[in-house]
PDB file of C-alpha atoms and ligand atoms in Angstrom:
ATOM      1  CA  MET R   1     -17.642  -3.273  47.930  1.00  0.00           C
ATOM      2  CA  LYS R   2     -16.272  -3.414  44.374  1.00  0.00           C
ATOM      3  CA  LYS R   3     -13.451  -5.850  43.674  1.00  0.00           C
ATOM      4  CA  ASN R   4     -10.734  -4.300  41.566  1.00  0.00           C
ATOM      5  CA  LYS R   5      -8.528  -7.375  41.234  1.00  0.00           C
ATOM      6  CA  GLN R   6      -9.191 -10.423  39.134  1.00  0.00           C
ATOM      7  CA  ASP R   7      -8.898 -13.490  41.310  1.00  0.00           C
ATOM      8  CA  PHE R   8     -10.504 -16.552  39.778  1.00  0.00           C
ATOM      9  CA  SER R   9      -9.056 -19.121  42.204  1.00  0.00           C
ATOM     10  CA  HIS R  10     -12.560 -19.913  43.570  1.00  0.00           C
ATOM     11  CA  LEU R  11     -13.715 -21.200  40.151  1.00  0.00           C
ATOM     12  CA  SER R  12     -13.746 -24.892  39.330  1.00  0.00           C
ATOM     13  CA  ALA R  13     -12.984 -26.458  35.949  1.00  0.00           C
ATOM     14  CA  LYS R  14     -16.296 -28.341  36.077  1.00  0.00           C
ATOM     15  CA  GLN R  15     -18.430 -25.188  35.940  1.00  0.00           C
ATOM     16  CA  PRO R  16     -20.050 -24.403  32.577  1.00  0.00           C
ATOM     17  CA  ILE R  17     -19.213 -21.526  30.237  1.00  0.00           C
ATOM     18  CA  GLY R  18     -22.104 -19.108  29.609  1.00  0.00           C
ATOM     19  CA  ILE R  19     -22.516 -17.655  26.118  1.00  0.00           C
ATOM     20  CA  PHE R  20     -25.179 -15.242  24.894  1.00  0.00           C
ATOM     21  CA  ASP R  21     -26.365 -13.518  21.756  1.00  0.00           C
ATOM     22  CA  SER R  22     -29.610 -12.073  20.460  1.00  0.00           C
ATOM     23  CA  GLY R  23     -30.234 -15.179  18.327  1.00  0.00           C
ATOM     24  CA  VAL R  24     -28.380 -17.834  16.345  1.00  0.00           C
ATOM     25  CA  GLY R  25     -25.371 -15.613  15.513  1.00  0.00           C
ATOM     26  CA  GLY R  26     -23.515 -16.399  18.711  1.00  0.00           C
ATOM     27  CA  LEU R  27     -23.550 -20.058  17.710  1.00  0.00           C
ATOM     28  CA  THR R  28     -20.663 -19.197  15.347  1.00  0.00           C
ATOM     29  CA  VAL R  29     -18.680 -18.361  18.497  1.00  0.00           C
ATOM     30  CA  ALA R  30     -20.061 -21.335  20.476  1.00  0.00           C
ATOM     31  CA  LYS R  31     -19.020 -23.682  17.654  1.00  0.00           C
ATOM     32  CA  GLU R  32     -15.429 -22.401  17.774  1.00  0.00           C
ATOM     33  CA  ILE R  33     -15.394 -22.716  21.572  1.00  0.00           C
ATOM     34  CA  LYS R  34     -16.635 -26.298  21.299  1.00  0.00           C
ATOM     35  CA  ARG R  35     -13.895 -27.021  18.735  1.00  0.00           C
ATOM     36  CA  LEU R  36     -11.113 -25.555  20.895  1.00  0.00           C
ATOM     37  CA  LEU R  37     -12.463 -26.720  24.257  1.00  0.00           C
ATOM     38  CA  PRO R  38     -14.390 -29.936  23.456  1.00  0.00           C
ATOM     39  CA  HIS R  39     -14.710 -31.074  27.081  1.00  0.00           C
ATOM     40  CA  GLU R  40     -16.316 -27.903  28.411  1.00  0.00           C
ATOM     41  CA  ASP R  41     -20.033 -27.672  29.205  1.00  0.00           C
ATOM     42  CA  LEU R  42     -21.651 -24.714  27.475  1.00  0.00           C
ATOM     43  CA  ILE R  43     -24.868 -22.870  28.294  1.00  0.00           C
ATOM     44  CA  TYR R  44     -26.077 -20.891  25.272  1.00  0.00           C
ATOM     45  CA  PHE R  45     -28.707 -18.161  25.615  1.00  0.00           C
ATOM     46  CA  GLY R  46     -30.151 -16.894  22.298  1.00  0.00           C
ATOM     47  CA  ASP R  47     -32.465 -13.986  23.086  1.00  0.00           C
ATOM     48  CA  THR R  48     -34.662 -14.442  19.996  1.00  0.00           C
ATOM     49  CA  LYS R  49     -37.543 -12.755  21.824  1.00  0.00           C
ATOM     50  CA  HIS R  50     -35.712  -9.411  21.575  1.00  0.00           C
ATOM     51  CA  LEU R  51     -33.897  -9.898  18.271  1.00  0.00           C
ATOM     52  CA  PRO R  52     -32.596  -7.786  16.564  1.00  0.00           C
ATOM     53  CA  TYR R  53     -30.478  -6.005  19.174  1.00  0.00           C
ATOM     54  CA  GLY R  54     -28.937  -4.056  16.308  1.00  0.00           C
ATOM     55  CA  GLU R  55     -32.111  -1.977  15.939  1.00  0.00           C
ATOM     56  CA  LYS R  56     -32.619  -1.340  19.681  1.00  0.00           C
ATOM     57  CA  SER R  57     -31.571   1.543  21.911  1.00  0.00           C
ATOM     58  CA  SER R  58     -28.491   1.288  24.118  1.00  0.00           C
ATOM     59  CA  GLU R  59     -30.707   1.269  27.207  1.00  0.00           C
ATOM     60  CA  ALA R  60     -32.716  -1.694  25.928  1.00  0.00           C
ATOM     61  CA  ILE R  61     -29.546  -3.648  25.013  1.00  0.00           C
ATOM     62  CA  VAL R  62     -28.069  -2.952  28.462  1.00  0.00           C
ATOM     63  CA  GLY R  63     -31.290  -4.235  30.066  1.00  0.00           C
ATOM     64  CA  TYR R  64     -31.322  -7.499  28.066  1.00  0.00           C
ATOM     65  CA  SER R  65     -27.596  -8.130  28.436  1.00  0.00           C
ATOM     66  CA  THR R  66     -27.442  -7.610  32.197  1.00  0.00           C
ATOM     67  CA  LYS R  67     -30.534  -9.771  32.748  1.00  0.00           C
ATOM     68  CA  ILE R  68     -29.014 -12.636  30.734  1.00  0.00           C
ATOM     69  CA  THR R  69     -25.665 -12.233  32.498  1.00  0.00           C
ATOM     70  CA  SER R  70     -27.420 -12.533  35.896  1.00  0.00           C
ATOM     71  CA  PHE R  71     -29.154 -15.690  34.654  1.00  0.00           C
ATOM     72  CA  LEU R  72     -25.836 -17.212  33.517  1.00  0.00           C
ATOM     73  CA  LEU R  73     -24.186 -16.325  36.844  1.00  0.00           C
ATOM     74  CA  GLU R  74     -27.086 -18.005  38.660  1.00  0.00           C
ATOM     75  CA  LYS R  75     -26.360 -21.095  36.535  1.00  0.00           C
ATOM     76  CA  ASN R  76     -22.881 -21.058  38.088  1.00  0.00           C
ATOM     77  CA  CYS R  77     -20.992 -20.214  34.877  1.00  0.00           C
ATOM     78  CA  LYS R  78     -17.235 -19.802  35.263  1.00  0.00           C
ATOM     79  CA  ALA R  79     -16.945 -17.384  32.314  1.00  0.00           C
ATOM     80  CA  ILE R  80     -19.346 -15.160  30.386  1.00  0.00           C
ATOM     81  CA  VAL R  81     -18.924 -14.818  26.628  1.00  0.00           C
ATOM     82  CA  ILE R  82     -20.793 -11.891  25.088  1.00  0.00           C
ATOM     83  CA  ALA R  83     -21.129 -13.470  21.648  1.00  0.00           C
ATOM     84  CA  CYS R  84     -22.896 -10.436  20.231  1.00  0.00           C
ATOM     85  CA  ASN R  85     -21.241  -7.320  18.840  1.00  0.00           C
ATOM     86  CA  SER R  86     -24.282  -5.124  19.469  1.00  0.00           C
ATOM     87  CA  ALA R  87     -24.328  -6.185  23.136  1.00  0.00           C
ATOM     88  CA  THR R  88     -20.566  -5.696  23.438  1.00  0.00           C
ATOM     89  CA  ALA R  89     -20.741  -2.254  21.835  1.00  0.00           C
ATOM     90  CA  ASN R  90     -23.561  -1.056  24.079  1.00  0.00           C
ATOM     91  CA  ALA R  91     -23.445  -3.035  27.311  1.00  0.00           C
ATOM     92  CA  LEU R  92     -19.887  -4.291  27.947  1.00  0.00           C
ATOM     93  CA  LYS R  93     -19.265  -1.808  30.735  1.00  0.00           C
ATOM     94  CA  GLU R  94     -22.550  -2.648  32.493  1.00  0.00           C
ATOM     95  CA  VAL R  95     -21.917  -6.400  32.183  1.00  0.00           C
ATOM     96  CA  LEU R  96     -18.412  -5.951  33.630  1.00  0.00           C
ATOM     97  CA  ASP R  97     -19.825  -3.871  36.490  1.00  0.00           C
ATOM     98  CA  LEU R  98     -22.408  -6.546  37.241  1.00  0.00           C
ATOM     99  CA  VAL R  99     -19.912  -9.424  37.088  1.00  0.00           C
ATOM    100  CA  ASP R 100     -17.545  -7.423  39.287  1.00  0.00           C
ATOM    101  CA  ASN R 101     -14.491  -9.591  38.501  1.00  0.00           C
ATOM    102  CA  SER R 102     -16.164 -12.731  39.883  1.00  0.00           C
ATOM    103  CA  VAL R 103     -15.643 -14.550  36.543  1.00  0.00           C
ATOM    104  CA  PRO R 104     -13.843 -13.601  33.319  1.00  0.00           C
ATOM    105  CA  VAL R 105     -15.881 -11.812  30.632  1.00  0.00           C
ATOM    106  CA  ILE R 106     -14.922 -12.276  26.982  1.00  0.00           C
ATOM    107  CA  ASP R 107     -16.347 -10.014  24.314  1.00  0.00           C
ATOM    108  CA  VAL R 108     -16.223 -10.234  20.528  1.00  0.00           C
ATOM    109  CA  ILE R 109     -14.919  -6.767  19.616  1.00  0.00           C
ATOM    110  CA  ASN R 110     -11.807  -6.010  21.676  1.00  0.00           C
ATOM    111  CA  PRO R 111      -9.821  -9.209  20.872  1.00  0.00           C
ATOM    112  CA  VAL R 112     -10.529  -8.761  17.135  1.00  0.00           C
ATOM    113  CA  ALA R 113      -9.629  -5.067  17.178  1.00  0.00           C
ATOM    114  CA  GLU R 114      -6.400  -5.792  19.037  1.00  0.00           C
ATOM    115  CA  LYS R 115      -5.354  -8.577  16.652  1.00  0.00           C
ATOM    116  CA  VAL R 116      -6.093  -6.484  13.565  1.00  0.00           C
ATOM    117  CA  SER R 117      -4.229  -3.484  14.931  1.00  0.00           C
ATOM    118  CA  TYR R 118      -1.000  -5.460  15.406  1.00  0.00           C
ATOM    119  CA  GLU R 119      -1.063  -7.045  11.942  1.00  0.00           C
ATOM    120  CA  ILE R 120      -0.453  -5.360   8.615  1.00  0.00           C
ATOM    121  CA  HIS R 121      -3.746  -3.709   7.835  1.00  0.00           C
ATOM    122  CA  ASN R 122      -3.986  -0.132   6.528  1.00  0.00           C
ATOM    123  CA  ASN R 123      -7.550   0.210   5.361  1.00  0.00           C
ATOM    124  CA  VAL R 124      -9.996  -1.779   7.394  1.00  0.00           C
ATOM    125  CA  GLY R 125     -13.729  -2.022   6.751  1.00  0.00           C
ATOM    126  CA  VAL R 126     -16.259  -3.137   9.349  1.00  0.00           C
ATOM    127  CA  ILE R 127     -19.779  -4.284   8.556  1.00  0.00           C
ATOM    128  CA  ALA R 128     -22.099  -4.505  11.547  1.00  0.00           C
ATOM    129  CA  THR R 129     -25.537  -3.671  12.908  1.00  0.00           C
ATOM    130  CA  LYS R 130     -26.646  -0.064  13.420  1.00  0.00           C
ATOM    131  CA  ALA R 131     -26.206  -0.400  17.202  1.00  0.00           C
ATOM    132  CA  THR R 132     -22.569  -1.470  16.754  1.00  0.00           C
ATOM    133  CA  VAL R 133     -21.701   1.091  14.067  1.00  0.00           C
ATOM    134  CA  ASN R 134     -23.310   3.923  16.054  1.00  0.00           C
ATOM    135  CA  SER R 135     -21.175   3.076  19.073  1.00  0.00           C
ATOM    136  CA  GLY R 136     -17.962   3.510  17.024  1.00  0.00           C
ATOM    137  CA  LEU R 137     -16.336   0.893  19.271  1.00  0.00           C
ATOM    138  CA  TYR R 138     -14.428  -0.912  16.493  1.00  0.00           C
ATOM    139  CA  LYS R 139     -12.777   2.292  15.347  1.00  0.00           C
ATOM    140  CA  LYS R 140     -11.982   3.385  18.917  1.00  0.00           C
ATOM    141  CA  SER R 141     -10.653  -0.001  19.880  1.00  0.00           C
ATOM    142  CA  ILE R 142      -8.451  -0.432  16.770  1.00  0.00           C
ATOM    143  CA  ARG R 143      -7.146   3.144  16.920  1.00  0.00           C
ATOM    144  CA  LYS R 144      -6.298   2.772  20.606  1.00  0.00           C
ATOM    145  CA  HIS R 145      -3.627   0.251  19.565  1.00  0.00           C
ATOM    146  CA  ASN R 146      -2.657   1.692  16.161  1.00  0.00           C
ATOM    147  CA  LYS R 147      -3.706   5.193  15.222  1.00  0.00           C
ATOM    148  CA  PHE R 148      -2.482   4.883  11.626  1.00  0.00           C
ATOM    149  CA  ILE R 149      -5.141   2.414  10.545  1.00  0.00           C
ATOM    150  CA  LYS R 150      -8.052   3.837   8.566  1.00  0.00           C
ATOM    151  CA  VAL R 151     -11.318   2.283   9.712  1.00  0.00           C
ATOM    152  CA  ASP R 152     -14.589   2.611   7.801  1.00  0.00           C
ATOM    153  CA  GLU R 153     -17.743   1.191   9.332  1.00  0.00           C
ATOM    154  CA  LEU R 154     -20.948   0.422   7.460  1.00  0.00           C
ATOM    155  CA  ALA R 155     -24.284  -0.614   8.959  1.00  0.00           C
ATOM    156  CA  THR R 156     -25.709  -3.623   7.105  1.00  0.00           C
ATOM    157  CA  PRO R 157     -29.014  -4.264   8.919  1.00  0.00           C
ATOM    158  CA  LEU R 158     -30.695  -6.523   6.335  1.00  0.00           C
ATOM    159  CA  LEU R 159     -28.195  -9.342   6.773  1.00  0.00           C
ATOM    160  CA  VAL R 160     -29.442 -10.488  10.201  1.00  0.00           C
ATOM    161  CA  PRO R 161     -33.097 -11.034   9.169  1.00  0.00           C
ATOM    162  CA  ALA R 162     -31.921 -12.826   6.003  1.00  0.00           C
ATOM    163  CA  ILE R 163     -29.785 -15.172   8.133  1.00  0.00           C
ATOM    164  CA  GLU R 164     -32.471 -15.726  10.771  1.00  0.00           C
ATOM    165  CA  GLU R 165     -34.870 -16.607   7.919  1.00  0.00           C
ATOM    166  CA  GLY R 166     -32.369 -19.231   6.720  1.00  0.00           C
ATOM    167  CA  PHE R 167     -31.684 -17.470   3.378  1.00  0.00           C
ATOM    168  CA  LYS R 168     -28.174 -18.857   2.982  1.00  0.00           C
ATOM    169  CA  ASN R 169     -27.064 -19.352  -0.632  1.00  0.00           C
ATOM    170  CA  HIS R 170     -30.186 -17.526  -1.690  1.00  0.00           C
ATOM    171  CA  PRO R 171     -30.568 -14.863  -4.416  1.00  0.00           C
ATOM    172  CA  ILE R 172     -32.051 -12.416  -1.875  1.00  0.00           C
ATOM    173  CA  THR R 173     -28.953 -12.693   0.319  1.00  0.00           C
ATOM    174  CA  HIS R 174     -26.607 -12.430  -2.676  1.00  0.00           C
ATOM    175  CA  SER R 175     -28.253  -9.227  -3.754  1.00  0.00           C
ATOM    176  CA  ILE R 176     -28.129  -7.758  -0.193  1.00  0.00           C
ATOM    177  CA  ILE R 177     -24.420  -8.640   0.049  1.00  0.00           C
ATOM    178  CA  TYR R 178     -23.687  -7.121  -3.372  1.00  0.00           C
ATOM    179  CA  ASN R 179     -25.521  -3.909  -2.524  1.00  0.00           C
ATOM    180  CA  TYR R 180     -23.762  -3.419   0.797  1.00  0.00           C
ATOM    181  CA  LEU R 181     -20.243  -4.438  -0.202  1.00  0.00           C
ATOM    182  CA  SER R 182     -20.248  -2.245  -3.296  1.00  0.00           C
ATOM    183  CA  ASN R 183     -20.883   0.815  -1.091  1.00  0.00           C
ATOM    184  CA  SER R 184     -18.267   3.519  -1.736  1.00  0.00           C
ATOM    185  CA  LYS R 185     -17.337   3.524   1.980  1.00  0.00           C
ATOM    186  CA  LEU R 186     -15.762   0.093   1.528  1.00  0.00           C
ATOM    187  CA  LYS R 187     -14.123   0.871  -1.820  1.00  0.00           C
ATOM    188  CA  ASN R 188     -10.452   0.821  -0.822  1.00  0.00           C
ATOM    189  CA  ILE R 189     -10.442  -1.662   2.032  1.00  0.00           C
ATOM    190  CA  GLU R 190      -7.850  -4.446   2.260  1.00  0.00           C
ATOM    191  CA  THR R 191      -9.443  -6.170   5.224  1.00  0.00           C
ATOM    192  CA  LEU R 192     -13.056  -6.670   6.219  1.00  0.00           C
ATOM    193  CA  ILE R 193     -14.154  -7.394   9.777  1.00  0.00           C
ATOM    194  CA  LEU R 194     -17.474  -9.181  10.097  1.00  0.00           C
ATOM    195  CA  GLY R 195     -18.641  -7.083  13.059  1.00  0.00           C
ATOM    196  CA  CYS R 196     -21.713  -9.164  13.819  1.00  0.00           C
ATOM    197  CA  THR R 197     -21.656 -12.746  15.000  1.00  0.00           C
ATOM    198  CA  HIS R 198     -24.411 -13.640  12.511  1.00  0.00           C
ATOM    199  CA  TYR R 199     -22.296 -12.708   9.487  1.00  0.00           C
ATOM    200  CA  PRO R 200     -19.760 -15.585   9.575  1.00  0.00           C
ATOM    201  CA  LEU R 201     -22.725 -17.755   8.543  1.00  0.00           C
ATOM    202  CA  LEU R 202     -22.383 -15.955   5.179  1.00  0.00           C
ATOM    203  CA  ILE R 203     -18.585 -15.913   5.066  1.00  0.00           C
ATOM    204  CA  ASP R 204     -18.389 -18.035   1.897  1.00  0.00           C
ATOM    205  CA  GLU R 205     -20.687 -15.698  -0.011  1.00  0.00           C
ATOM    206  CA  ILE R 206     -18.814 -12.638   1.285  1.00  0.00           C
ATOM    207  CA  ARG R 207     -15.426 -14.144   0.305  1.00  0.00           C
ATOM    208  CA  GLN R 208     -16.855 -15.033  -3.084  1.00  0.00           C
ATOM    209  CA  TYR R 209     -17.800 -11.389  -3.662  1.00  0.00           C
ATOM    210  CA  TYR R 210     -14.212 -10.235  -3.063  1.00  0.00           C
ATOM    211  CA  GLY R 211     -12.240 -13.111  -4.567  1.00  0.00           C
ATOM    212  CA  ASN R 212      -8.709 -12.692  -3.179  1.00  0.00           C
ATOM    213  CA  ARG R 213      -8.776  -8.888  -3.106  1.00  0.00           C
ATOM    214  CA  VAL R 214      -9.848  -8.459   0.517  1.00  0.00           C
ATOM    215  CA  ARG R 215      -9.001 -10.442   3.613  1.00  0.00           C
ATOM    216  CA  VAL R 216     -12.146 -11.366   5.529  1.00  0.00           C
ATOM    217  CA  ILE R 217     -11.441 -11.782   9.233  1.00  0.00           C
ATOM    218  CA  ASP R 218     -12.754 -14.894  10.936  1.00  0.00           C
ATOM    219  CA  SER R 219     -13.887 -13.161  14.145  1.00  0.00           C
ATOM    220  CA  PRO R 220     -15.423 -16.093  16.117  1.00  0.00           C
ATOM    221  CA  SER R 221     -12.148 -18.006  16.280  1.00  0.00           C
ATOM    222  CA  ILE R 222     -10.356 -14.947  17.716  1.00  0.00           C
ATOM    223  CA  GLY R 223     -12.811 -14.637  20.634  1.00  0.00           C
ATOM    224  CA  ALA R 224     -12.727 -18.390  21.253  1.00  0.00           C
ATOM    225  CA  ASN R 225      -8.908 -18.364  21.377  1.00  0.00           C
ATOM    226  CA  GLN R 226      -8.990 -15.537  23.892  1.00  0.00           C
ATOM    227  CA  LEU R 227     -11.342 -17.582  26.106  1.00  0.00           C
ATOM    228  CA  LYS R 228      -9.070 -20.634  25.852  1.00  0.00           C
ATOM    229  CA  MET R 229      -6.044 -18.560  26.892  1.00  0.00           C
ATOM    230  CA  ILE R 230      -7.885 -17.103  29.881  1.00  0.00           C
ATOM    231  CA  LEU R 231      -9.175 -20.501  31.066  1.00  0.00           C
ATOM    232  CA  GLU R 232      -5.712 -22.055  30.729  1.00  0.00           C
ATOM    233  CA  LYS R 233      -4.281 -19.271  32.873  1.00  0.00           C
TER     234      LYS R 233
HETATM  235  N1  DGL G   1     -25.454 -11.129  16.525  1.00  0.00           N
HETATM  236  C1  DGL G   1     -25.677  -9.729  16.743  1.00  0.00           C
HETATM  237  C2  DGL G   1     -24.355  -8.969  16.751  1.00  0.00           C
HETATM  238  O1  DGL G   1     -23.290  -9.562  16.767  1.00  0.00           O
HETATM  239  C3  DGL G   1     -26.571  -9.080  15.740  1.00  0.00           C
HETATM  240  C4  DGL G   1     -27.970  -9.521  15.649  1.00  0.00           C
HETATM  241  C5  DGL G   1     -28.941  -8.500  16.170  1.00  0.00           C
HETATM  242  O2  DGL G   1     -29.107  -7.423  15.601  1.00  0.00           O
HETATM  243  O3  DGL G   1     -29.534  -8.824  17.184  1.00  0.00           O
HETATM  244  O4  DGL G   1     -24.371  -7.760  16.721  1.00  0.00           O
END
């Protein structure tokens, strides 16, 4: 029978926290979690075998995400962190169904969307993988809280391979960033959400492109704070 109430009283503080992503991107979230919760044990699953999720079908992403979640539950994790926007956008519901309120599930889109929607942002841009942009989840989630915010989403698929190849501070990456950020869709934005957990690895280069004109949201710290709040409760 499905549980419809969250009751986490059976969980013990000693259990590890399970975190997953398609590759190294989720480490930006894991690093923030380690900073905020230094005494916690973390299990990190980077599904590099199936990277990039951003180019896969919803069905495939659901399959990978539920399999990894089962693995992390078998490892006795007391919370599951979906440290991947593409997995959140395509498989959050299925992961929640599988977990069935046995442990808390933290994703990387809803806490960011909620925070942005309650602050002063009028024109928000989101850069993300194709799988995240196609889901429209950022727009839906922001507009659920504040329907006056204009949200423009742009798929920026070349950034993940550049990061996985280690091309940080590299002319190739600079030219990819320039080409994407100068897209007319992002012309009037005041705020940019990095809608992929890989992208904070390029946050300095992205901030450099904008100077002080656009606020670039530090998404990993928002998800990590949400986890801390839930665990404290
Ligand atoms: N880190 C993933 C995300 O946040 C993107 C990488 C991929 O395409 O697998 O969407």
